[in-house]
Amino acid sequence: MKHCMIVDDSDVIRKVARRLLENFEVMISEAENGQDALERCRARMPDALLVDWHMPVMSGQDFMVALRLEKEGKKPHLIYCTSENDPDDIARAMSCGANDILIKPFDRESFDAKIMEAGIR
């Protein structure tokens, strides 16, 4: 079974993402910040991650850079989740290791398409 981790400091966003992921046969885990996510990834590397940018303790940017430096950190598909549609912000996310972008608030069609592109079926 594929594994997808939701990394966001918002309980509401994690709950929405979890509900949308329940349409897929996937193990779902959650982390409230980048540091927590990095520790969880070291224990069990997910196949895909939905990563928020602005979080306390460790930002999404710092998390993605740190994850990509881990032994198996190149494998997961990273989907950067943002409420901003700023091209510079998106370029920074891609340079930090994001594979894809998903704009919040999530709509089912866009969400499902990104998850399927990540190989989660």
PDB file of C-alpha atoms in Angstrom:
ATOM      1  CA  MET A   1       0.000   0.000   0.000  1.00  0.00           C
ATOM      2  CA  LYS A   2       1.263   3.476  -0.903  1.00  0.00           C
ATOM      3  CA  HIS A   3       1.902   6.000   1.859  1.00  0.00           C
ATOM      4  CA  CYS A   4       1.149   9.720   1.697  1.00  0.00           C
ATOM      5  CA  MET A   5       2.074  12.218   4.423  1.00  0.00           C
ATOM      6  CA  ILE A   6       0.285  15.527   4.981  1.00  0.00           C
ATOM      7  CA  VAL A   7       2.642  18.170   6.412  1.00  0.00           C
ATOM      8  CA  ASP A   8       0.739  21.254   7.538  1.00  0.00           C
ATOM      9  CA  ASP A   9       0.373  23.184  10.787  1.00  0.00           C
ATOM     10  CA  SER A  10      -3.354  23.692  10.158  1.00  0.00           C
ATOM     11  CA  ASP A  11      -5.650  21.030  11.605  1.00  0.00           C
ATOM     12  CA  VAL A  12      -8.312  22.076   9.103  1.00  0.00           C
ATOM     13  CA  ILE A  13      -6.057  21.657   6.051  1.00  0.00           C
ATOM     14  CA  ARG A  14      -4.841  18.271   7.301  1.00  0.00           C
ATOM     15  CA  LYS A  15      -8.447  17.165   7.843  1.00  0.00           C
ATOM     16  CA  VAL A  16      -9.509  18.297   4.348  1.00  0.00           C
ATOM     17  CA  ALA A  17      -6.508  16.622   2.713  1.00  0.00           C
ATOM     18  CA  ARG A  18      -7.128  13.426   4.692  1.00  0.00           C
ATOM     19  CA  ARG A  19     -10.762  13.317   3.536  1.00  0.00           C
ATOM     20  CA  LEU A  20      -9.695  13.782  -0.083  1.00  0.00           C
ATOM     21  CA  LEU A  21      -6.999  11.112   0.242  1.00  0.00           C
ATOM     22  CA  GLU A  22      -9.533   8.630   1.581  1.00  0.00           C
ATOM     23  CA  ASN A  23     -10.717   8.203  -2.033  1.00  0.00           C
ATOM     24  CA  PHE A  24      -7.441   6.403  -2.699  1.00  0.00           C
ATOM     25  CA  GLU A  25      -6.161   3.163  -1.250  1.00  0.00           C
ATOM     26  CA  VAL A  26      -3.339   4.809   0.645  1.00  0.00           C
ATOM     27  CA  MET A  27      -1.882   4.852   4.128  1.00  0.00           C
ATOM     28  CA  ILE A  28      -2.149   8.419   5.449  1.00  0.00           C
ATOM     29  CA  SER A  29       0.076  10.018   8.052  1.00  0.00           C
ATOM     30  CA  GLU A  30       0.306  13.593   9.292  1.00  0.00           C
ATOM     31  CA  ALA A  31       2.891  16.001  10.672  1.00  0.00           C
ATOM     32  CA  GLU A  32       2.352  19.480  12.123  1.00  0.00           C
ATOM     33  CA  ASN A  33       5.683  20.936  10.995  1.00  0.00           C
ATOM     34  CA  GLY A  34       8.773  20.147   8.961  1.00  0.00           C
ATOM     35  CA  GLN A  35      10.816  18.854  11.888  1.00  0.00           C
ATOM     36  CA  ASP A  36       8.120  16.380  12.888  1.00  0.00           C
ATOM     37  CA  ALA A  37       7.753  15.322   9.244  1.00  0.00           C
ATOM     38  CA  LEU A  38      11.501  14.802   8.833  1.00  0.00           C
ATOM     39  CA  GLU A  39      11.631  12.555  11.908  1.00  0.00           C
ATOM     40  CA  ARG A  40       8.654  10.549  10.631  1.00  0.00           C
ATOM     41  CA  CYS A  41      10.247  10.245   7.178  1.00  0.00           C
ATOM     42  CA  ARG A  42      13.430   8.899   8.733  1.00  0.00           C
ATOM     43  CA  ALA A  43      11.351   6.177  10.408  1.00  0.00           C
ATOM     44  CA  ARG A  44       9.297   5.356   7.277  1.00  0.00           C
ATOM     45  CA  MET A  45       9.737   7.209   3.999  1.00  0.00           C
ATOM     46  CA  PRO A  46       6.387   7.972   2.344  1.00  0.00           C
ATOM     47  CA  ASP A  47       5.762   7.692  -1.379  1.00  0.00           C
ATOM     48  CA  ALA A  48       4.328  11.212  -1.564  1.00  0.00           C
ATOM     49  CA  LEU A  49       4.003  14.262   0.659  1.00  0.00           C
ATOM     50  CA  LEU A  50       1.704  17.264   0.656  1.00  0.00           C
ATOM     51  CA  VAL A  51       3.842  20.049   2.130  1.00  0.00           C
ATOM     52  CA  ASP A  52       2.750  23.463   3.402  1.00  0.00           C
ATOM     53  CA  TRP A  53       5.238  26.304   3.091  1.00  0.00           C
ATOM     54  CA  HIS A  54       4.675  28.432   6.184  1.00  0.00           C
ATOM     55  CA  MET A  55       4.992  26.349   9.369  1.00  0.00           C
ATOM     56  CA  PRO A  56       6.536  26.837  12.798  1.00  0.00           C
ATOM     57  CA  VAL A  57       9.651  24.944  13.969  1.00  0.00           C
ATOM     58  CA  MET A  58      10.779  24.053  10.416  1.00  0.00           C
ATOM     59  CA  SER A  59       9.293  25.599   7.279  1.00  0.00           C
ATOM     60  CA  GLY A  60       8.226  23.606   4.253  1.00  0.00           C
ATOM     61  CA  GLN A  61      11.185  25.053   2.344  1.00  0.00           C
ATOM     62  CA  ASP A  62      13.699  23.909   4.967  1.00  0.00           C
ATOM     63  CA  PHE A  63      11.949  20.543   5.244  1.00  0.00           C
ATOM     64  CA  MET A  64      12.089  19.844   1.512  1.00  0.00           C
ATOM     65  CA  VAL A  65      15.781  20.733   1.330  1.00  0.00           C
ATOM     66  CA  ALA A  66      16.554  18.538   4.370  1.00  0.00           C
ATOM     67  CA  LEU A  67      14.443  15.655   3.063  1.00  0.00           C
ATOM     68  CA  ARG A  68      16.171  15.635  -0.302  1.00  0.00           C
ATOM     69  CA  LEU A  69      19.510  15.260   1.538  1.00  0.00           C
ATOM     70  CA  GLU A  70      18.334  12.115   3.348  1.00  0.00           C
ATOM     71  CA  LYS A  71      19.469   8.689   2.096  1.00  0.00           C
ATOM     72  CA  GLU A  72      16.079   7.895   0.516  1.00  0.00           C
ATOM     73  CA  GLY A  73      14.926  11.504   0.332  1.00  0.00           C
ATOM     74  CA  LYS A  74      14.979  11.714  -3.452  1.00  0.00           C
ATOM     75  CA  LYS A  75      12.253   9.061  -3.814  1.00  0.00           C
ATOM     76  CA  PRO A  76       9.091  10.742  -2.473  1.00  0.00           C
ATOM     77  CA  HIS A  77       6.968  12.901  -4.742  1.00  0.00           C
ATOM     78  CA  LEU A  78       6.723  16.317  -3.047  1.00  0.00           C
ATOM     79  CA  ILE A  79       3.629  18.398  -3.682  1.00  0.00           C
ATOM     80  CA  TYR A  80       4.032  21.968  -2.463  1.00  0.00           C
ATOM     81  CA  CYS A  81       0.698  23.276  -1.156  1.00  0.00           C
ATOM     82  CA  THR A  82       0.197  27.028  -1.111  1.00  0.00           C
ATOM     83  CA  SER A  83      -2.550  29.619  -1.077  1.00  0.00           C
ATOM     84  CA  GLU A  84      -0.366  31.999  -3.086  1.00  0.00           C
ATOM     85  CA  ASN A  85      -0.037  31.900  -6.851  1.00  0.00           C
ATOM     86  CA  ASP A  86       3.212  33.898  -6.921  1.00  0.00           C
ATOM     87  CA  PRO A  87       5.616  32.707  -9.661  1.00  0.00           C
ATOM     88  CA  ASP A  88       8.676  33.546  -7.525  1.00  0.00           C
ATOM     89  CA  ASP A  89       7.272  31.548  -4.601  1.00  0.00           C
ATOM     90  CA  ILE A  90       6.572  28.598  -6.886  1.00  0.00           C
ATOM     91  CA  ALA A  91      10.077  28.803  -8.392  1.00  0.00           C
ATOM     92  CA  ARG A  92      11.585  28.756  -4.873  1.00  0.00           C
ATOM     93  CA  ALA A  93       9.517  25.672  -4.018  1.00  0.00           C
ATOM     94  CA  MET A  94      10.708  23.882  -7.137  1.00  0.00           C
ATOM     95  CA  SER A  95      14.332  24.784  -6.388  1.00  0.00           C
ATOM     96  CA  CYS A  96      13.896  23.326  -2.872  1.00  0.00           C
ATOM     97  CA  GLY A  97      12.814  19.960  -4.238  1.00  0.00           C
ATOM     98  CA  ALA A  98       9.086  20.176  -4.967  1.00  0.00           C
ATOM     99  CA  ASN A  99       7.882  18.021  -7.844  1.00  0.00           C
ATOM    100  CA  ASP A 100       4.512  19.703  -8.171  1.00  0.00           C
ATOM    101  CA  ILE A 101       2.323  22.548  -6.897  1.00  0.00           C
ATOM    102  CA  LEU A 102      -1.227  22.423  -5.513  1.00  0.00           C
ATOM    103  CA  ILE A 103      -3.117  25.640  -4.796  1.00  0.00           C
ATOM    104  CA  LYS A 104      -5.243  25.905  -1.626  1.00  0.00           C
ATOM    105  CA  PRO A 105      -8.101  25.730  -1.049  1.00  0.00           C
ATOM    106  CA  PHE A 106      -8.115  22.281  -2.600  1.00  0.00           C
ATOM    107  CA  ASP A 107     -10.760  21.292  -5.093  1.00  0.00           C
ATOM    108  CA  ARG A 108     -11.391  17.582  -5.662  1.00  0.00           C
ATOM    109  CA  GLU A 109     -10.470  17.523  -9.360  1.00  0.00           C
ATOM    110  CA  SER A 110      -7.105  19.273  -8.961  1.00  0.00           C
ATOM    111  CA  PHE A 111      -6.289  17.328  -5.807  1.00  0.00           C
ATOM    112  CA  ASP A 112      -7.099  13.959  -7.373  1.00  0.00           C
ATOM    113  CA  ALA A 113      -5.093  14.792 -10.503  1.00  0.00           C
ATOM    114  CA  LYS A 114      -1.996  15.738  -8.485  1.00  0.00           C
ATOM    115  CA  ILE A 115      -2.239  12.631  -6.313  1.00  0.00           C
ATOM    116  CA  MET A 116      -2.575  10.407  -9.370  1.00  0.00           C
ATOM    117  CA  GLU A 117       0.422  12.144 -10.993  1.00  0.00           C
ATOM    118  CA  ALA A 118       2.364  11.364  -7.813  1.00  0.00           C
ATOM    119  CA  GLY A 119       1.702   7.656  -8.397  1.00  0.00           C
ATOM    120  CA  ILE A 120      -0.793   7.261  -5.562  1.00  0.00           C
ATOM    121  CA  ARG A 121      -3.680   5.186  -6.883  1.00  0.00           C
TER     122      ARG A 121
END
